XYZ file of C-alpha atoms in Angstrom:
734
model
C 0.079 0.112 0.050
C 1.370 3.356 -1.118
C 1.443 5.918 1.902
C 1.029 9.483 1.250
C 3.490 11.919 3.322
C 2.233 15.086 4.411
C 4.864 17.717 4.205
C 4.328 20.789 6.264
C 6.610 23.787 7.076
C 5.203 23.101 10.671
C 2.630 20.878 11.947
C -0.705 22.262 11.282
C -1.110 23.365 14.790
C 1.735 23.915 17.141
C -0.096 23.926 20.103
C 2.401 25.577 22.198
C 2.831 28.416 20.041
C 0.497 31.203 18.500
C -2.158 30.188 16.373
C -2.281 33.098 14.067
C -0.021 31.079 11.800
C -2.923 28.621 11.241
C -4.151 29.943 7.754
C -0.471 30.360 6.635
C 0.169 26.579 7.570
C -2.934 25.639 5.800
C -1.483 26.792 2.329
C 1.686 24.976 3.064
C 0.347 21.446 3.302
C 1.682 19.588 0.158
C 0.532 16.047 -0.336
C 3.236 13.699 -2.126
C 0.245 11.899 -3.817
C -3.252 12.533 -4.988
C -4.630 9.770 -3.060
C -6.251 9.913 0.397
C -4.395 8.554 3.159
C -4.689 8.496 7.282
C -2.443 11.572 7.419
C -4.305 13.607 4.923
C -7.477 12.627 6.747
C -6.200 13.751 10.104
C -4.872 17.172 8.534
C -8.430 18.133 7.771
C -10.210 20.757 9.750
C -13.539 19.690 11.214
C -16.168 22.472 11.286
C -18.435 22.078 14.468
C -20.966 24.657 15.780
C -22.070 27.803 14.180
C -24.485 30.611 14.669
C -25.674 33.513 12.588
C -26.014 37.078 14.094
C -29.283 38.688 15.070
C -29.371 40.576 11.679
C -28.319 37.573 9.493
C -25.229 39.372 8.156
C -22.363 37.397 9.742
C -21.795 33.801 11.027
C -19.450 32.631 13.762
C -18.135 29.158 13.543
C -15.652 26.674 15.083
C -13.147 24.356 13.296
C -11.202 21.751 15.295
C -7.640 20.771 14.121
C -5.482 17.750 15.009
C -2.111 17.573 15.633
C -0.723 14.102 15.594
C 2.473 14.852 17.062
C 0.648 16.292 20.122
C -1.969 13.817 19.970
C -4.875 16.301 20.622
C -7.227 18.789 19.244
C -7.796 22.341 19.414
C -10.719 24.497 18.383
C -10.588 27.818 16.755
C -13.239 30.186 16.079
C -13.914 31.870 12.837
C -15.950 34.857 11.585
C -17.520 35.491 8.117
C -20.178 37.404 6.234
C -23.252 35.409 5.603
C -22.364 34.937 1.844
C -19.062 33.385 3.049
C -16.906 36.268 2.258
C -14.444 38.079 4.543
C -13.336 35.058 6.506
C -11.488 35.748 9.548
C -9.762 33.747 12.140
C -10.786 35.207 15.759
C -8.947 32.949 17.909
C -5.219 33.607 19.049
C -4.769 31.800 22.280
C -3.430 28.412 22.972
C -6.559 27.253 24.798
C -9.543 25.942 22.582
C -12.377 28.301 22.160
C -15.802 27.059 21.345
C -19.640 27.393 21.121
C -19.990 30.910 19.722
C -23.404 32.573 20.336
C -24.289 36.048 19.706
C -25.158 38.691 22.411
C -25.584 41.474 19.668
C -24.877 42.157 16.125
C -21.362 43.552 17.422
C -20.533 40.910 20.464
C -20.332 37.463 20.696
C -20.109 34.840 23.722
C -17.821 31.800 23.605
C -16.510 29.062 25.926
C -12.736 28.347 26.875
C -11.232 26.883 30.040
C -14.565 26.027 31.135
C -15.852 29.724 31.446
C -18.038 31.833 29.377
C -16.534 34.659 27.851
C -17.537 37.458 25.295
C -15.640 39.489 22.608
C -16.233 41.820 19.664
C -16.836 40.168 16.354
C -13.284 41.315 15.574
C -11.792 39.154 18.299
C -11.060 42.373 20.711
C -12.267 43.281 24.106
C -12.383 39.764 25.608
C -14.198 39.679 28.871
C -14.783 36.790 31.331
C -18.566 36.290 32.084
C -18.661 33.348 34.334
C -16.431 32.508 37.390
C -17.102 28.993 38.089
C -13.589 27.484 38.485
C -13.666 26.225 35.274
C -17.041 23.957 35.649
C -19.035 25.126 32.542
C -19.681 22.425 30.249
C -22.103 24.129 27.927
C -24.360 27.244 28.101
C -27.254 28.924 26.492
C -28.153 32.483 26.609
C -31.802 33.871 27.366
C -32.961 35.872 24.135
C -33.144 38.875 26.388
C -29.375 38.391 27.231
C -29.949 38.864 31.162
C -29.655 35.143 32.034
C -27.717 32.193 30.904
C -27.852 28.567 31.478
C -24.913 27.084 32.509
C -24.515 23.275 32.338
C -22.210 21.885 35.218
C -21.656 18.385 36.849
C -22.628 17.809 40.267
C -21.432 14.531 42.325
C -23.980 11.878 42.385
C -23.975 8.657 44.411
C -27.229 6.939 43.385
C -25.498 3.827 42.068
C -21.838 3.950 43.282
C -21.638 4.953 47.055
C -19.355 7.523 48.107
C -16.166 6.075 49.820
C -15.725 6.928 53.573
C -13.969 10.335 54.084
C -11.093 8.639 55.946
C -10.130 6.832 52.916
C -9.311 9.380 50.449
C -6.786 6.988 48.477
C -9.263 4.189 48.235
C -10.000 3.138 44.698
C -12.634 0.679 45.111
C -16.321 1.551 44.143
C -19.332 -0.031 46.029
C -21.783 -0.503 43.416
C -25.568 -0.875 44.360
C -27.631 -0.203 41.443
C -27.610 -0.353 37.444
C -26.634 2.414 35.572
C -23.418 2.893 37.409
C -21.600 3.244 34.236
C -22.571 4.772 30.826
C -20.639 4.839 27.421
C -17.067 5.096 28.895
C -17.335 6.434 32.306
C -18.688 5.304 35.680
C -21.318 7.504 36.553
C -20.253 9.745 39.702
C -21.413 12.896 38.697
C -24.413 14.102 36.344
C -25.219 17.372 34.787
C -27.430 19.882 35.852
C -28.950 23.266 34.282
C -27.925 26.091 36.427
C -29.584 29.635 35.784
C -27.095 32.547 36.121
C -28.464 36.091 36.496
C -26.100 38.400 34.741
C -26.928 41.591 36.765
C -27.463 40.145 40.148
C -24.568 37.448 39.918
C -27.160 34.949 41.610
C -27.040 31.319 40.126
C -29.554 28.383 41.185
C -29.794 24.835 39.850
C -33.318 24.257 38.355
C -32.961 20.585 39.284
C -32.027 21.368 42.811
C -31.908 18.027 44.965
C -33.154 15.879 42.013
C -31.195 12.765 41.155
C -31.834 13.183 37.410
C -29.710 14.382 34.747
C -30.270 17.191 32.134
C -28.867 17.032 29.479
C -29.121 13.309 29.219
C -26.216 10.988 29.141
C -24.297 9.924 26.999
C -24.525 12.599 23.988
C -26.861 15.330 25.056
C -25.982 18.884 25.134
C -27.364 22.378 25.231
C -29.819 21.419 22.359
C -31.807 19.527 25.090
C -32.954 22.919 26.520
C -34.529 25.975 25.096
C -35.588 29.663 26.301
C -39.127 30.843 25.248
C -38.945 34.153 23.288
C -39.847 36.320 26.172
C -37.228 34.614 28.312
C -39.479 33.711 30.971
C -39.617 29.835 30.342
C -37.026 27.022 29.826
C -38.146 23.853 27.964
C -35.823 21.255 28.997
C -35.518 17.398 28.520
C -35.396 15.253 31.127
C -35.618 11.207 31.921
C -36.885 11.202 35.666
C -35.603 7.720 36.313
C -32.484 6.327 38.213
C -30.753 2.840 38.578
C -32.734 -0.028 37.221
C -35.733 1.933 36.245
C -33.283 3.933 33.980
C -31.412 1.052 32.693
C -34.528 -0.536 31.179
C -36.176 2.587 29.895
C -35.989 5.296 27.067
C -38.901 7.410 28.413
C -37.810 10.805 28.709
C -40.261 14.121 28.769
C -40.094 17.710 27.975
C -40.581 19.943 30.902
C -41.744 23.592 31.171
C -39.998 25.708 33.808
C -41.240 28.975 35.132
C -37.814 30.816 35.458
C -39.059 33.344 38.039
C -41.069 30.900 40.113
C -38.238 28.736 40.819
C -40.180 25.921 42.438
C -39.976 22.532 41.083
C -42.450 20.830 43.208
C -45.285 22.987 42.024
C -47.367 21.812 39.155
C -48.211 25.520 38.317
C -44.469 26.156 37.818
C -42.930 23.016 36.059
C -45.344 21.335 33.601
C -44.746 18.100 31.858
C -45.778 18.942 28.334
C -45.634 15.147 27.334
C -48.522 13.741 29.731
C -49.615 16.580 32.041
C -47.835 15.243 35.037
C -45.904 16.998 37.627
C -41.995 16.973 37.620
C -40.839 13.337 38.736
C -44.346 12.136 39.383
C -45.936 11.086 35.877
C -47.442 7.762 35.161
C -44.183 6.666 33.628
C -41.352 7.897 36.142
C -41.915 5.085 38.731
C -40.458 2.491 36.502
C -40.098 -0.668 36.924
C -43.749 -0.356 38.352
C -46.389 0.789 36.646
C -48.706 3.300 37.746
C -51.245 0.689 39.317
C -48.362 -0.888 41.356
C -47.994 -3.917 39.025
C -44.342 -4.483 38.428
C -42.720 -4.814 34.924
C -40.485 -7.228 33.970
C -36.948 -6.044 33.626
C -35.718 -9.007 32.092
C -38.074 -8.980 28.930
C -38.737 -6.450 26.315
C -41.059 -3.582 27.033
C -42.750 -3.952 23.669
C -45.794 -6.131 24.762
C -45.743 -4.710 28.516
C -48.345 -2.446 29.739
C -46.305 0.552 29.381
C -46.446 0.541 25.634
C -50.387 -0.310 25.726
C -51.000 3.033 27.162
C -52.464 6.020 25.337
C -50.166 6.991 22.753
C -50.382 10.643 24.004
C -48.566 9.842 27.081
C -45.322 9.999 25.170
C -43.660 7.097 26.788
C -40.575 7.221 24.478
C -37.676 9.334 23.787
C -38.874 13.093 23.762
C -35.898 15.346 23.511
C -34.552 18.650 21.755
C -37.427 21.208 22.290
C -37.651 24.441 20.222
C -40.263 27.266 20.731
C -41.782 28.884 17.589
C -40.858 32.567 17.089
C -44.097 33.796 18.533
C -43.661 31.624 21.758
C -46.949 29.819 21.150
C -45.725 26.606 20.378
C -42.975 23.972 21.514
C -41.748 21.271 18.842
C -39.386 18.499 19.790
C -38.438 15.202 18.693
C -40.585 12.366 19.840
C -40.439 8.705 19.679
C -43.542 6.598 20.459
C -42.454 3.390 22.339
C -40.548 3.053 25.679
C -37.498 0.833 25.712
C -36.950 1.388 21.891
C -34.060 3.681 21.253
C -34.475 3.533 17.218
C -38.336 3.941 17.348
C -39.163 6.411 14.284
C -38.533 9.946 15.302
C -41.559 12.380 14.762
C -41.981 16.215 15.264
C -44.513 16.537 18.028
C -45.848 20.460 18.557
C -47.547 21.347 21.845
C -49.754 24.530 21.738
C -49.171 26.279 24.898
C -52.465 28.224 24.658
C -54.856 25.078 24.076
C -52.626 22.207 25.552
C -53.012 20.324 22.305
C -50.376 18.096 20.680
C -49.841 17.403 17.130
C -47.650 14.965 15.436
C -46.807 16.901 12.375
C -44.850 14.175 10.282
C -46.690 11.159 10.168
C -46.818 11.358 6.464
C -42.930 10.880 6.527
C -42.261 7.101 7.252
C -38.772 7.861 8.554
C -36.848 9.726 11.199
C -36.828 13.617 11.611
C -33.165 14.158 12.855
C -33.108 17.971 13.240
C -35.498 20.838 12.708
C -35.968 24.666 12.892
C -39.002 26.949 13.075
C -39.750 29.252 10.061
C -41.772 32.454 9.890
C -42.928 31.362 6.327
C -46.715 31.224 6.285
C -46.552 28.237 3.850
C -43.903 26.366 5.515
C -44.224 25.985 9.309
C -41.210 23.879 10.119
C -37.956 22.825 8.181
C -36.427 19.434 8.947
C -33.763 16.771 7.740
C -34.499 13.165 7.504
C -33.058 10.350 5.823
C -34.470 8.788 2.916
C -32.992 6.201 0.253
C -29.631 6.701 1.763
C -29.434 10.277 1.862
C -30.297 12.944 4.405
C -32.095 15.912 2.532
C -34.096 19.074 3.590
C -37.963 18.942 3.998
C -40.836 21.511 5.068
C -44.102 20.544 6.420
C -47.038 22.916 7.463
C -49.841 22.951 10.163
C -51.933 20.910 7.941
C -49.459 18.328 7.426
C -48.447 19.259 3.717
C -44.802 17.742 3.334
C -42.203 18.979 0.650
C -39.147 17.669 -0.096
C -36.633 20.873 -0.951
C -33.216 19.165 -1.785
C -32.657 15.978 -3.686
C -28.663 15.550 -3.419
C -26.392 12.502 -2.973
C -25.316 14.114 0.329
C -26.318 14.559 4.031
C -27.507 17.760 5.243
C -27.108 18.607 9.169
C -27.723 20.878 11.951
C -30.167 23.296 10.777
C -30.862 26.990 12.019
C -32.718 29.779 10.484
C -30.756 32.816 9.224
C -32.270 35.886 10.908
C -33.619 37.176 7.830
C -35.972 34.683 8.150
C -35.606 33.498 4.510
C -32.751 31.160 4.633
C -31.324 28.390 6.399
C -27.606 27.720 7.525
C -26.597 23.967 7.589
C -23.753 21.773 6.955
C -23.621 19.340 4.156
C -21.098 16.466 3.483
C -20.919 13.221 1.151
C -18.839 10.424 0.498
C -16.288 12.391 -1.253
C -16.509 15.752 0.703
C -16.094 16.386 4.302
C -18.681 18.757 6.182
C -18.730 22.223 4.887
C -21.358 25.365 5.722
C -24.245 26.143 3.173
C -26.758 28.729 3.133
C -30.119 27.147 1.694
C -32.913 29.344 0.039
C -36.041 27.457 0.424
C -39.015 27.417 -1.753
C -41.949 25.638 -0.666
C -44.485 26.485 -3.363
C -41.716 25.419 -5.892
C -39.257 23.019 -4.278
C -37.229 22.378 -7.536
C -36.149 26.316 -7.043
C -34.625 25.771 -3.691
C -31.270 27.174 -3.913
C -28.066 25.762 -2.139
C -25.101 27.891 -1.733
C -21.803 26.515 -0.246
C -19.925 29.119 1.851
C -16.959 27.494 3.354
C -14.265 25.318 1.845
C -12.393 24.627 5.005
C -10.232 21.791 3.361
C -10.237 22.874 -0.034
C -6.417 23.242 0.080
C -6.174 19.344 0.657
C -9.094 18.334 -1.598
C -7.704 20.275 -4.484
C -4.813 17.819 -4.245
C -6.870 14.789 -3.988
C -8.394 12.479 -6.867
C -11.863 11.465 -6.076
C -13.591 8.084 -6.660
C -16.986 7.866 -8.139
C -20.223 6.625 -6.390
C -22.748 4.478 -7.956
C -26.522 3.499 -6.766
C -27.818 0.031 -7.381
C -30.801 -1.843 -6.716
C -31.248 -5.611 -6.261
C -33.936 -8.073 -5.264
C -33.660 -9.390 -1.665
C -34.268 -13.188 -1.113
C -37.796 -11.934 0.212
C -38.653 -10.219 -2.839
C -38.164 -6.660 -1.709
C -35.949 -3.848 -3.770
C -32.746 -3.060 -1.641
C -30.332 -0.203 -2.523
C -26.663 -0.408 -2.113
C -23.937 2.070 -2.518
C -20.901 1.112 -4.852
C -18.002 3.726 -4.378
C -15.106 3.355 -6.840
C -11.501 4.053 -6.445
C -9.778 7.197 -8.045
C -8.672 6.744 -11.318
C -10.910 3.816 -11.767
C -10.151 1.795 -14.781
C -13.463 -0.512 -15.834
C -11.204 -2.856 -17.577
C -9.320 -3.942 -14.401
C -10.679 -6.030 -11.429
C -10.470 -4.628 -7.823
C -10.529 -6.087 -4.366
C -13.938 -5.358 -3.003
C -15.174 -4.516 0.413
C -18.407 -5.335 1.878
C -19.335 -2.737 4.342
C -21.485 -3.930 7.388
C -23.522 -0.869 9.033
C -24.013 -0.600 12.734
C -27.055 0.785 14.984
C -28.384 -1.794 13.875
C -30.776 0.478 12.627
C -28.143 3.443 11.522
C -28.687 4.682 7.989
C -26.223 4.106 5.212
C -26.544 7.590 3.973
C -23.918 10.010 2.590
C -22.021 10.161 5.749
C -18.251 11.481 6.083
C -16.472 9.653 8.783
C -12.721 10.177 9.979
C -12.510 6.512 10.446
C -15.023 4.551 8.463
C -14.295 6.695 5.498
C -15.258 5.526 2.040
C -13.083 7.812 -0.027
C -10.170 6.383 2.070
C -10.803 2.913 1.263
C -11.298 3.707 -2.245
C -8.198 5.478 -2.387
C -6.305 2.506 -1.107
C -7.513 0.647 -4.377
C -10.809 -1.017 -3.081
C -14.206 -1.121 -4.351
C -16.771 -0.667 -1.554
C -20.280 -2.082 -1.373
C -22.437 -0.568 1.357
C -25.848 -1.931 1.523
C -29.045 -0.224 2.810
C -30.073 -3.650 4.301
C -33.222 -4.516 6.248
C -33.146 -2.670 9.441
C -32.028 0.660 8.430
C -34.446 4.018 8.246
C -35.240 5.624 4.923
C -37.308 2.648 3.318
C -40.221 2.852 5.638
C -40.898 1.696 9.019
C -41.832 -1.870 8.077
C -38.261 -2.462 6.642
C -36.604 -0.870 9.433
C -38.039 -2.524 11.994
C -37.902 -6.267 10.688
C -34.194 -6.404 12.000
C -35.683 -6.520 15.669
C -35.552 -9.954 17.282
C -34.044 -11.034 13.607
C -30.419 -10.096 13.646
C -29.202 -13.140 11.902
C -31.999 -13.708 9.259
C -33.202 -11.447 6.432
C -30.481 -8.509 7.153
C -27.568 -11.342 6.749
C -29.142 -12.717 3.577
C -29.137 -8.750 2.235
C -25.517 -8.604 3.007
C -24.739 -11.980 1.079
C -27.271 -10.650 -1.768
C -25.527 -7.312 -2.260
C -21.776 -8.634 -2.405
C -23.064 -11.610 -4.595
C -24.861 -9.001 -6.877
C -21.812 -6.894 -7.291
C -19.397 -9.917 -7.772
C -21.551 -11.507 -10.482
C -22.506 -8.416 -12.182
C -20.049 -5.695 -11.999
C -17.022 -6.851 -14.040
C -14.638 -4.706 -12.371
C -15.346 -6.562 -8.883
C -12.737 -9.380 -8.070
C -14.873 -12.249 -6.599
C -11.882 -14.146 -5.702
C -10.484 -10.997 -3.497
C -13.523 -10.118 -1.168
C -13.234 -8.744 2.263
C -15.938 -7.994 4.889
C -15.745 -5.117 7.314
C -18.111 -3.612 10.156
C -18.223 -1.910 13.578
C -20.748 -2.255 16.355
C -23.597 -4.091 14.931
C -21.552 -4.209 11.588
C -18.881 -6.217 13.827
C -21.733 -8.650 15.072
C -22.315 -8.993 11.420
C -18.711 -9.738 10.499
C -18.477 -12.260 13.469
C -21.645 -13.968 12.356
C -20.889 -14.024 8.656
C -17.197 -15.602 9.274
C -19.414 -18.608 10.355
C -21.764 -18.427 7.329
C -19.977 -16.965 4.410
C -19.472 -20.181 2.215
C -15.831 -19.155 1.365
C -17.019 -15.806 -0.217
C -14.398 -13.709 1.784
C -10.794 -13.703 1.985
C -10.571 -11.805 5.327
C -12.625 -9.926 7.843
C -12.347 -7.022 10.114
C -14.569 -6.580 13.378
C -14.773 -3.516 15.228
C -16.392 -3.282 18.674
C -18.539 -5.981 17.766
C -20.892 -8.349 19.916
C -19.525 -11.966 19.686
C -21.413 -13.841 22.585
C -24.973 -12.328 22.778
C -25.840 -14.094 26.289
C -22.567 -12.266 27.551
C -23.651 -8.893 25.642
C -26.996 -8.919 27.516
C -25.598 -8.526 30.991
C -22.471 -6.667 29.979
C -23.951 -3.950 28.187
C -25.152 -0.705 30.396
C -28.285 0.349 28.337
C -30.336 -2.815 29.301
C -33.289 -1.675 27.078
C -31.330 -2.122 24.038
C -30.808 -5.876 24.703
C -34.389 -6.093 25.964
C -35.709 -4.812 22.805
C -33.362 -6.502 20.562
C -33.426 -9.718 21.977
C -36.812 -9.924 23.646
C -35.678 -11.888 26.791
C -33.064 -12.349 29.341
C -31.019 -15.685 28.178
C -32.178 -17.447 31.568
C -35.793 -17.010 31.064
C -37.411 -20.328 30.732
C -40.376 -19.015 28.471
C -38.128 -17.642 25.761
C -39.957 -16.157 22.966
C -39.458 -17.527 19.631
C -36.965 -14.268 18.452
C -35.058 -14.618 21.693
C -34.523 -18.409 21.444
C -33.375 -17.672 17.776
C -31.096 -14.805 18.679
C -29.396 -16.698 21.482
C -29.002 -19.933 19.209
C -27.630 -18.072 16.507
C -25.165 -16.054 18.551
C -21.848 -15.928 16.326
C -19.831 -17.664 19.168
C -21.758 -20.904 18.441
C -20.456 -20.915 15.152
C -16.671 -20.717 15.707
C -16.264 -24.129 14.514
C -16.908 -22.962 10.867
C -14.497 -20.305 11.189
C -11.751 -20.742 8.510
C -10.959 -17.088 7.354
C -8.230 -14.514 8.953
C -9.802 -12.131 11.023
C -8.689 -8.766 12.579
C -10.480 -7.902 16.012
C -10.426 -4.424 17.117
C -11.764 -3.201 20.411
C -11.672 -0.193 22.876
C -11.487 -0.982 26.654
C -13.455 1.976 27.708
C -16.525 0.696 25.418
C -19.125 0.071 28.270
C -21.827 -0.316 25.105
C -20.198 -3.648 23.899
C -17.511 -4.507 26.291
C -13.963 -5.509 25.279
C -14.489 -9.029 26.406
C -16.361 -9.320 23.174
C -13.161 -8.885 21.234
C -11.060 -10.791 23.479
C -13.348 -13.665 22.956
C -13.302 -13.510 19.361
C -9.622 -13.049 18.974
C -9.023 -15.736 21.283
C -11.473 -18.117 19.594
C -9.645 -17.577 16.257
C -6.412 -18.354 17.588
C -7.449 -21.533 19.354
C -8.801 -22.717 16.048
C -5.413 -21.918 14.185
C -6.844 -19.141 12.052
C -4.641 -16.186 11.299
C -5.916 -13.281 13.561
C -4.587 -10.028 15.270
C -6.471 -8.163 18.168
C -5.950 -4.223 17.960
C -6.708 -3.089 21.275
C -7.195 0.399 22.632
C -7.039 0.850 26.564
C -7.842 4.364 25.985
C -10.908 4.616 23.728
C -14.354 3.806 23.788
C -16.842 2.613 21.101
C -15.158 4.957 18.838
C -11.332 6.004 18.323
C -11.019 9.858 19.188
C -7.243 10.334 19.601
C -5.073 11.303 16.513
C -2.389 8.696 17.064
C -4.775 5.990 17.899
C -6.546 6.951 14.533
C -3.718 6.760 12.334
C -2.734 3.513 13.797
C -6.524 2.138 13.509
C -6.177 3.073 9.603
C -2.743 1.558 9.140
C -3.688 -1.549 10.829
C -7.129 -1.680 9.018
C -5.096 -1.297 5.423
C -2.172 -3.645 6.399
C -4.615 -6.418 7.159
C -6.707 -5.944 4.055
C -3.670 -5.529 1.831
C -2.121 -8.751 3.224
C -4.826 -10.866 2.380
C -6.381 -9.120 -0.757
C -3.368 -7.844 -2.583
C -0.792 -10.422 -2.372
């Protein structure tokens, strides 16, 4: 494999020196080849948060840069006109500066060193606004700019007891309940939202004394809270559960908090917009008990239990990310219908604060709403993005439920917000061959084909101008159950259709994550193609964007139709695409994709010459009690493995666990796992690797003691890529 060396006059970010050189250093990046490599991928800037000024004339945004030498990232703030002109770097500090928010047309707030600061839009007159000893983890200003929500962590000992004060060096943890760890950390603190009054300096916790988190772990941020336009109310997301009840339930609600009242125990001052109950005392909060005292069974799926037989207006699933309408009358949020089902269809729920009525606006869109923003347009009430047929495009819907698709790109749009001219939308966009950049969209509800999409940043142009890109194809094939399945084909740069190429089957995770036009800094299709591989990426059964029936068929059937779909896709490519070398096929995937690799290793009938599984489940009986989010295993497997009355789906699931078919393994396999992965524990990777070695199969294990379900550190990321391609080259190119 050829490796591209990036020649820099200096490292992209010499973190110990001034960052004013950043733009100059960008221009000095020179690649010795036109093919993407791990080093080129990690040299790219990654656009993060962004915000438009109140008058819509300027945009502040942040970019993360990574130093491989220093093995860390640095976040920088930029300013530009709303049309993308006059871009200027604001950051000159060696500390990361993030999360720009506008205080006026001339001044912005930002976060650095765990505090909120402000500065002029030219970067001058910097002032510290908060003083919390570096404890701020997120913030959200009220519209009148008199108050700000500060997200801070507080000690929590609900599942892990506090050690005695006279044993300060004791490292043991006495665990008394479930949810004692989440994603990649032990839960010894939780986040709470504090309201800070800028004039008086007073600060109070709106969840004072409550054992519940807001934002919710593990990925929630300030998007889970919202100020009303008059700055009098806060809508916030909260799951009022702890321990065992938390571990088996996805039920979170949207609460409306009266900022001036400051009394969480009063029904009048804190309203549950999802089901009308008081905070912490709603019909779903007392899990694992139902409201009538009948206990729910925490070892079985909630699918068929009473919690999911209640009135659908009780909102027993995930409800999160509230946003007020511009006039303050409505609150909309993302809502799932069923408890315990984290991949349920995500709808737009709209609540009328005057009439107390709820309406689900997107029932005609049989896929997920992933983000949205309110509009002042009398024709289009809300703009949103959702996945359909492997792309994440922009849609608009009005109060009548009339739905219009406004863009139709082979791309993914993300993170919507209105420019304050009320006529345009600011969003990011990326695809398989282009990293995320910012775009301004001028929507046209009446004539969607007239919707205009304009790119306003070109963060990595200096790198992409030096790289050759592959081509993307879309193919449809009949599945074994007679359905139509779409899969993407990604071709190498400088593609020659007279040659045969080694080909990779990509197995998606989730199991219900879309194979859309994502841009990943690890599972990156451009770099796979640039290393000389054709990539086949199926939208198998179990993925959103093809209707709810298609998406939900995977639950309780991990080793049935979806596995047939993988083999259908790779067989179609091998038999009908002349450039696919059927004698040099590999199979790769992570998470559920890693599980798929482990399963296919025992069922592929010698199709593949090698496998790579990252953070995959290997032994589903072990996985059931290892994972921290029990609701996932309950919904997907339907039963704890020890239950004597296993459902047919549960019996099939455990009987077909990959570890039961190691006797059929005969193909080289690379296992990768992070030891901080508490979603799919590292013992799953240990088990697969050890089994392969004991079987005498060529195998390697790449273990990251300091990574979770993802690989986030620069040097680990490059080690991951090099190991990945070395393994593939060894078995598919020699």
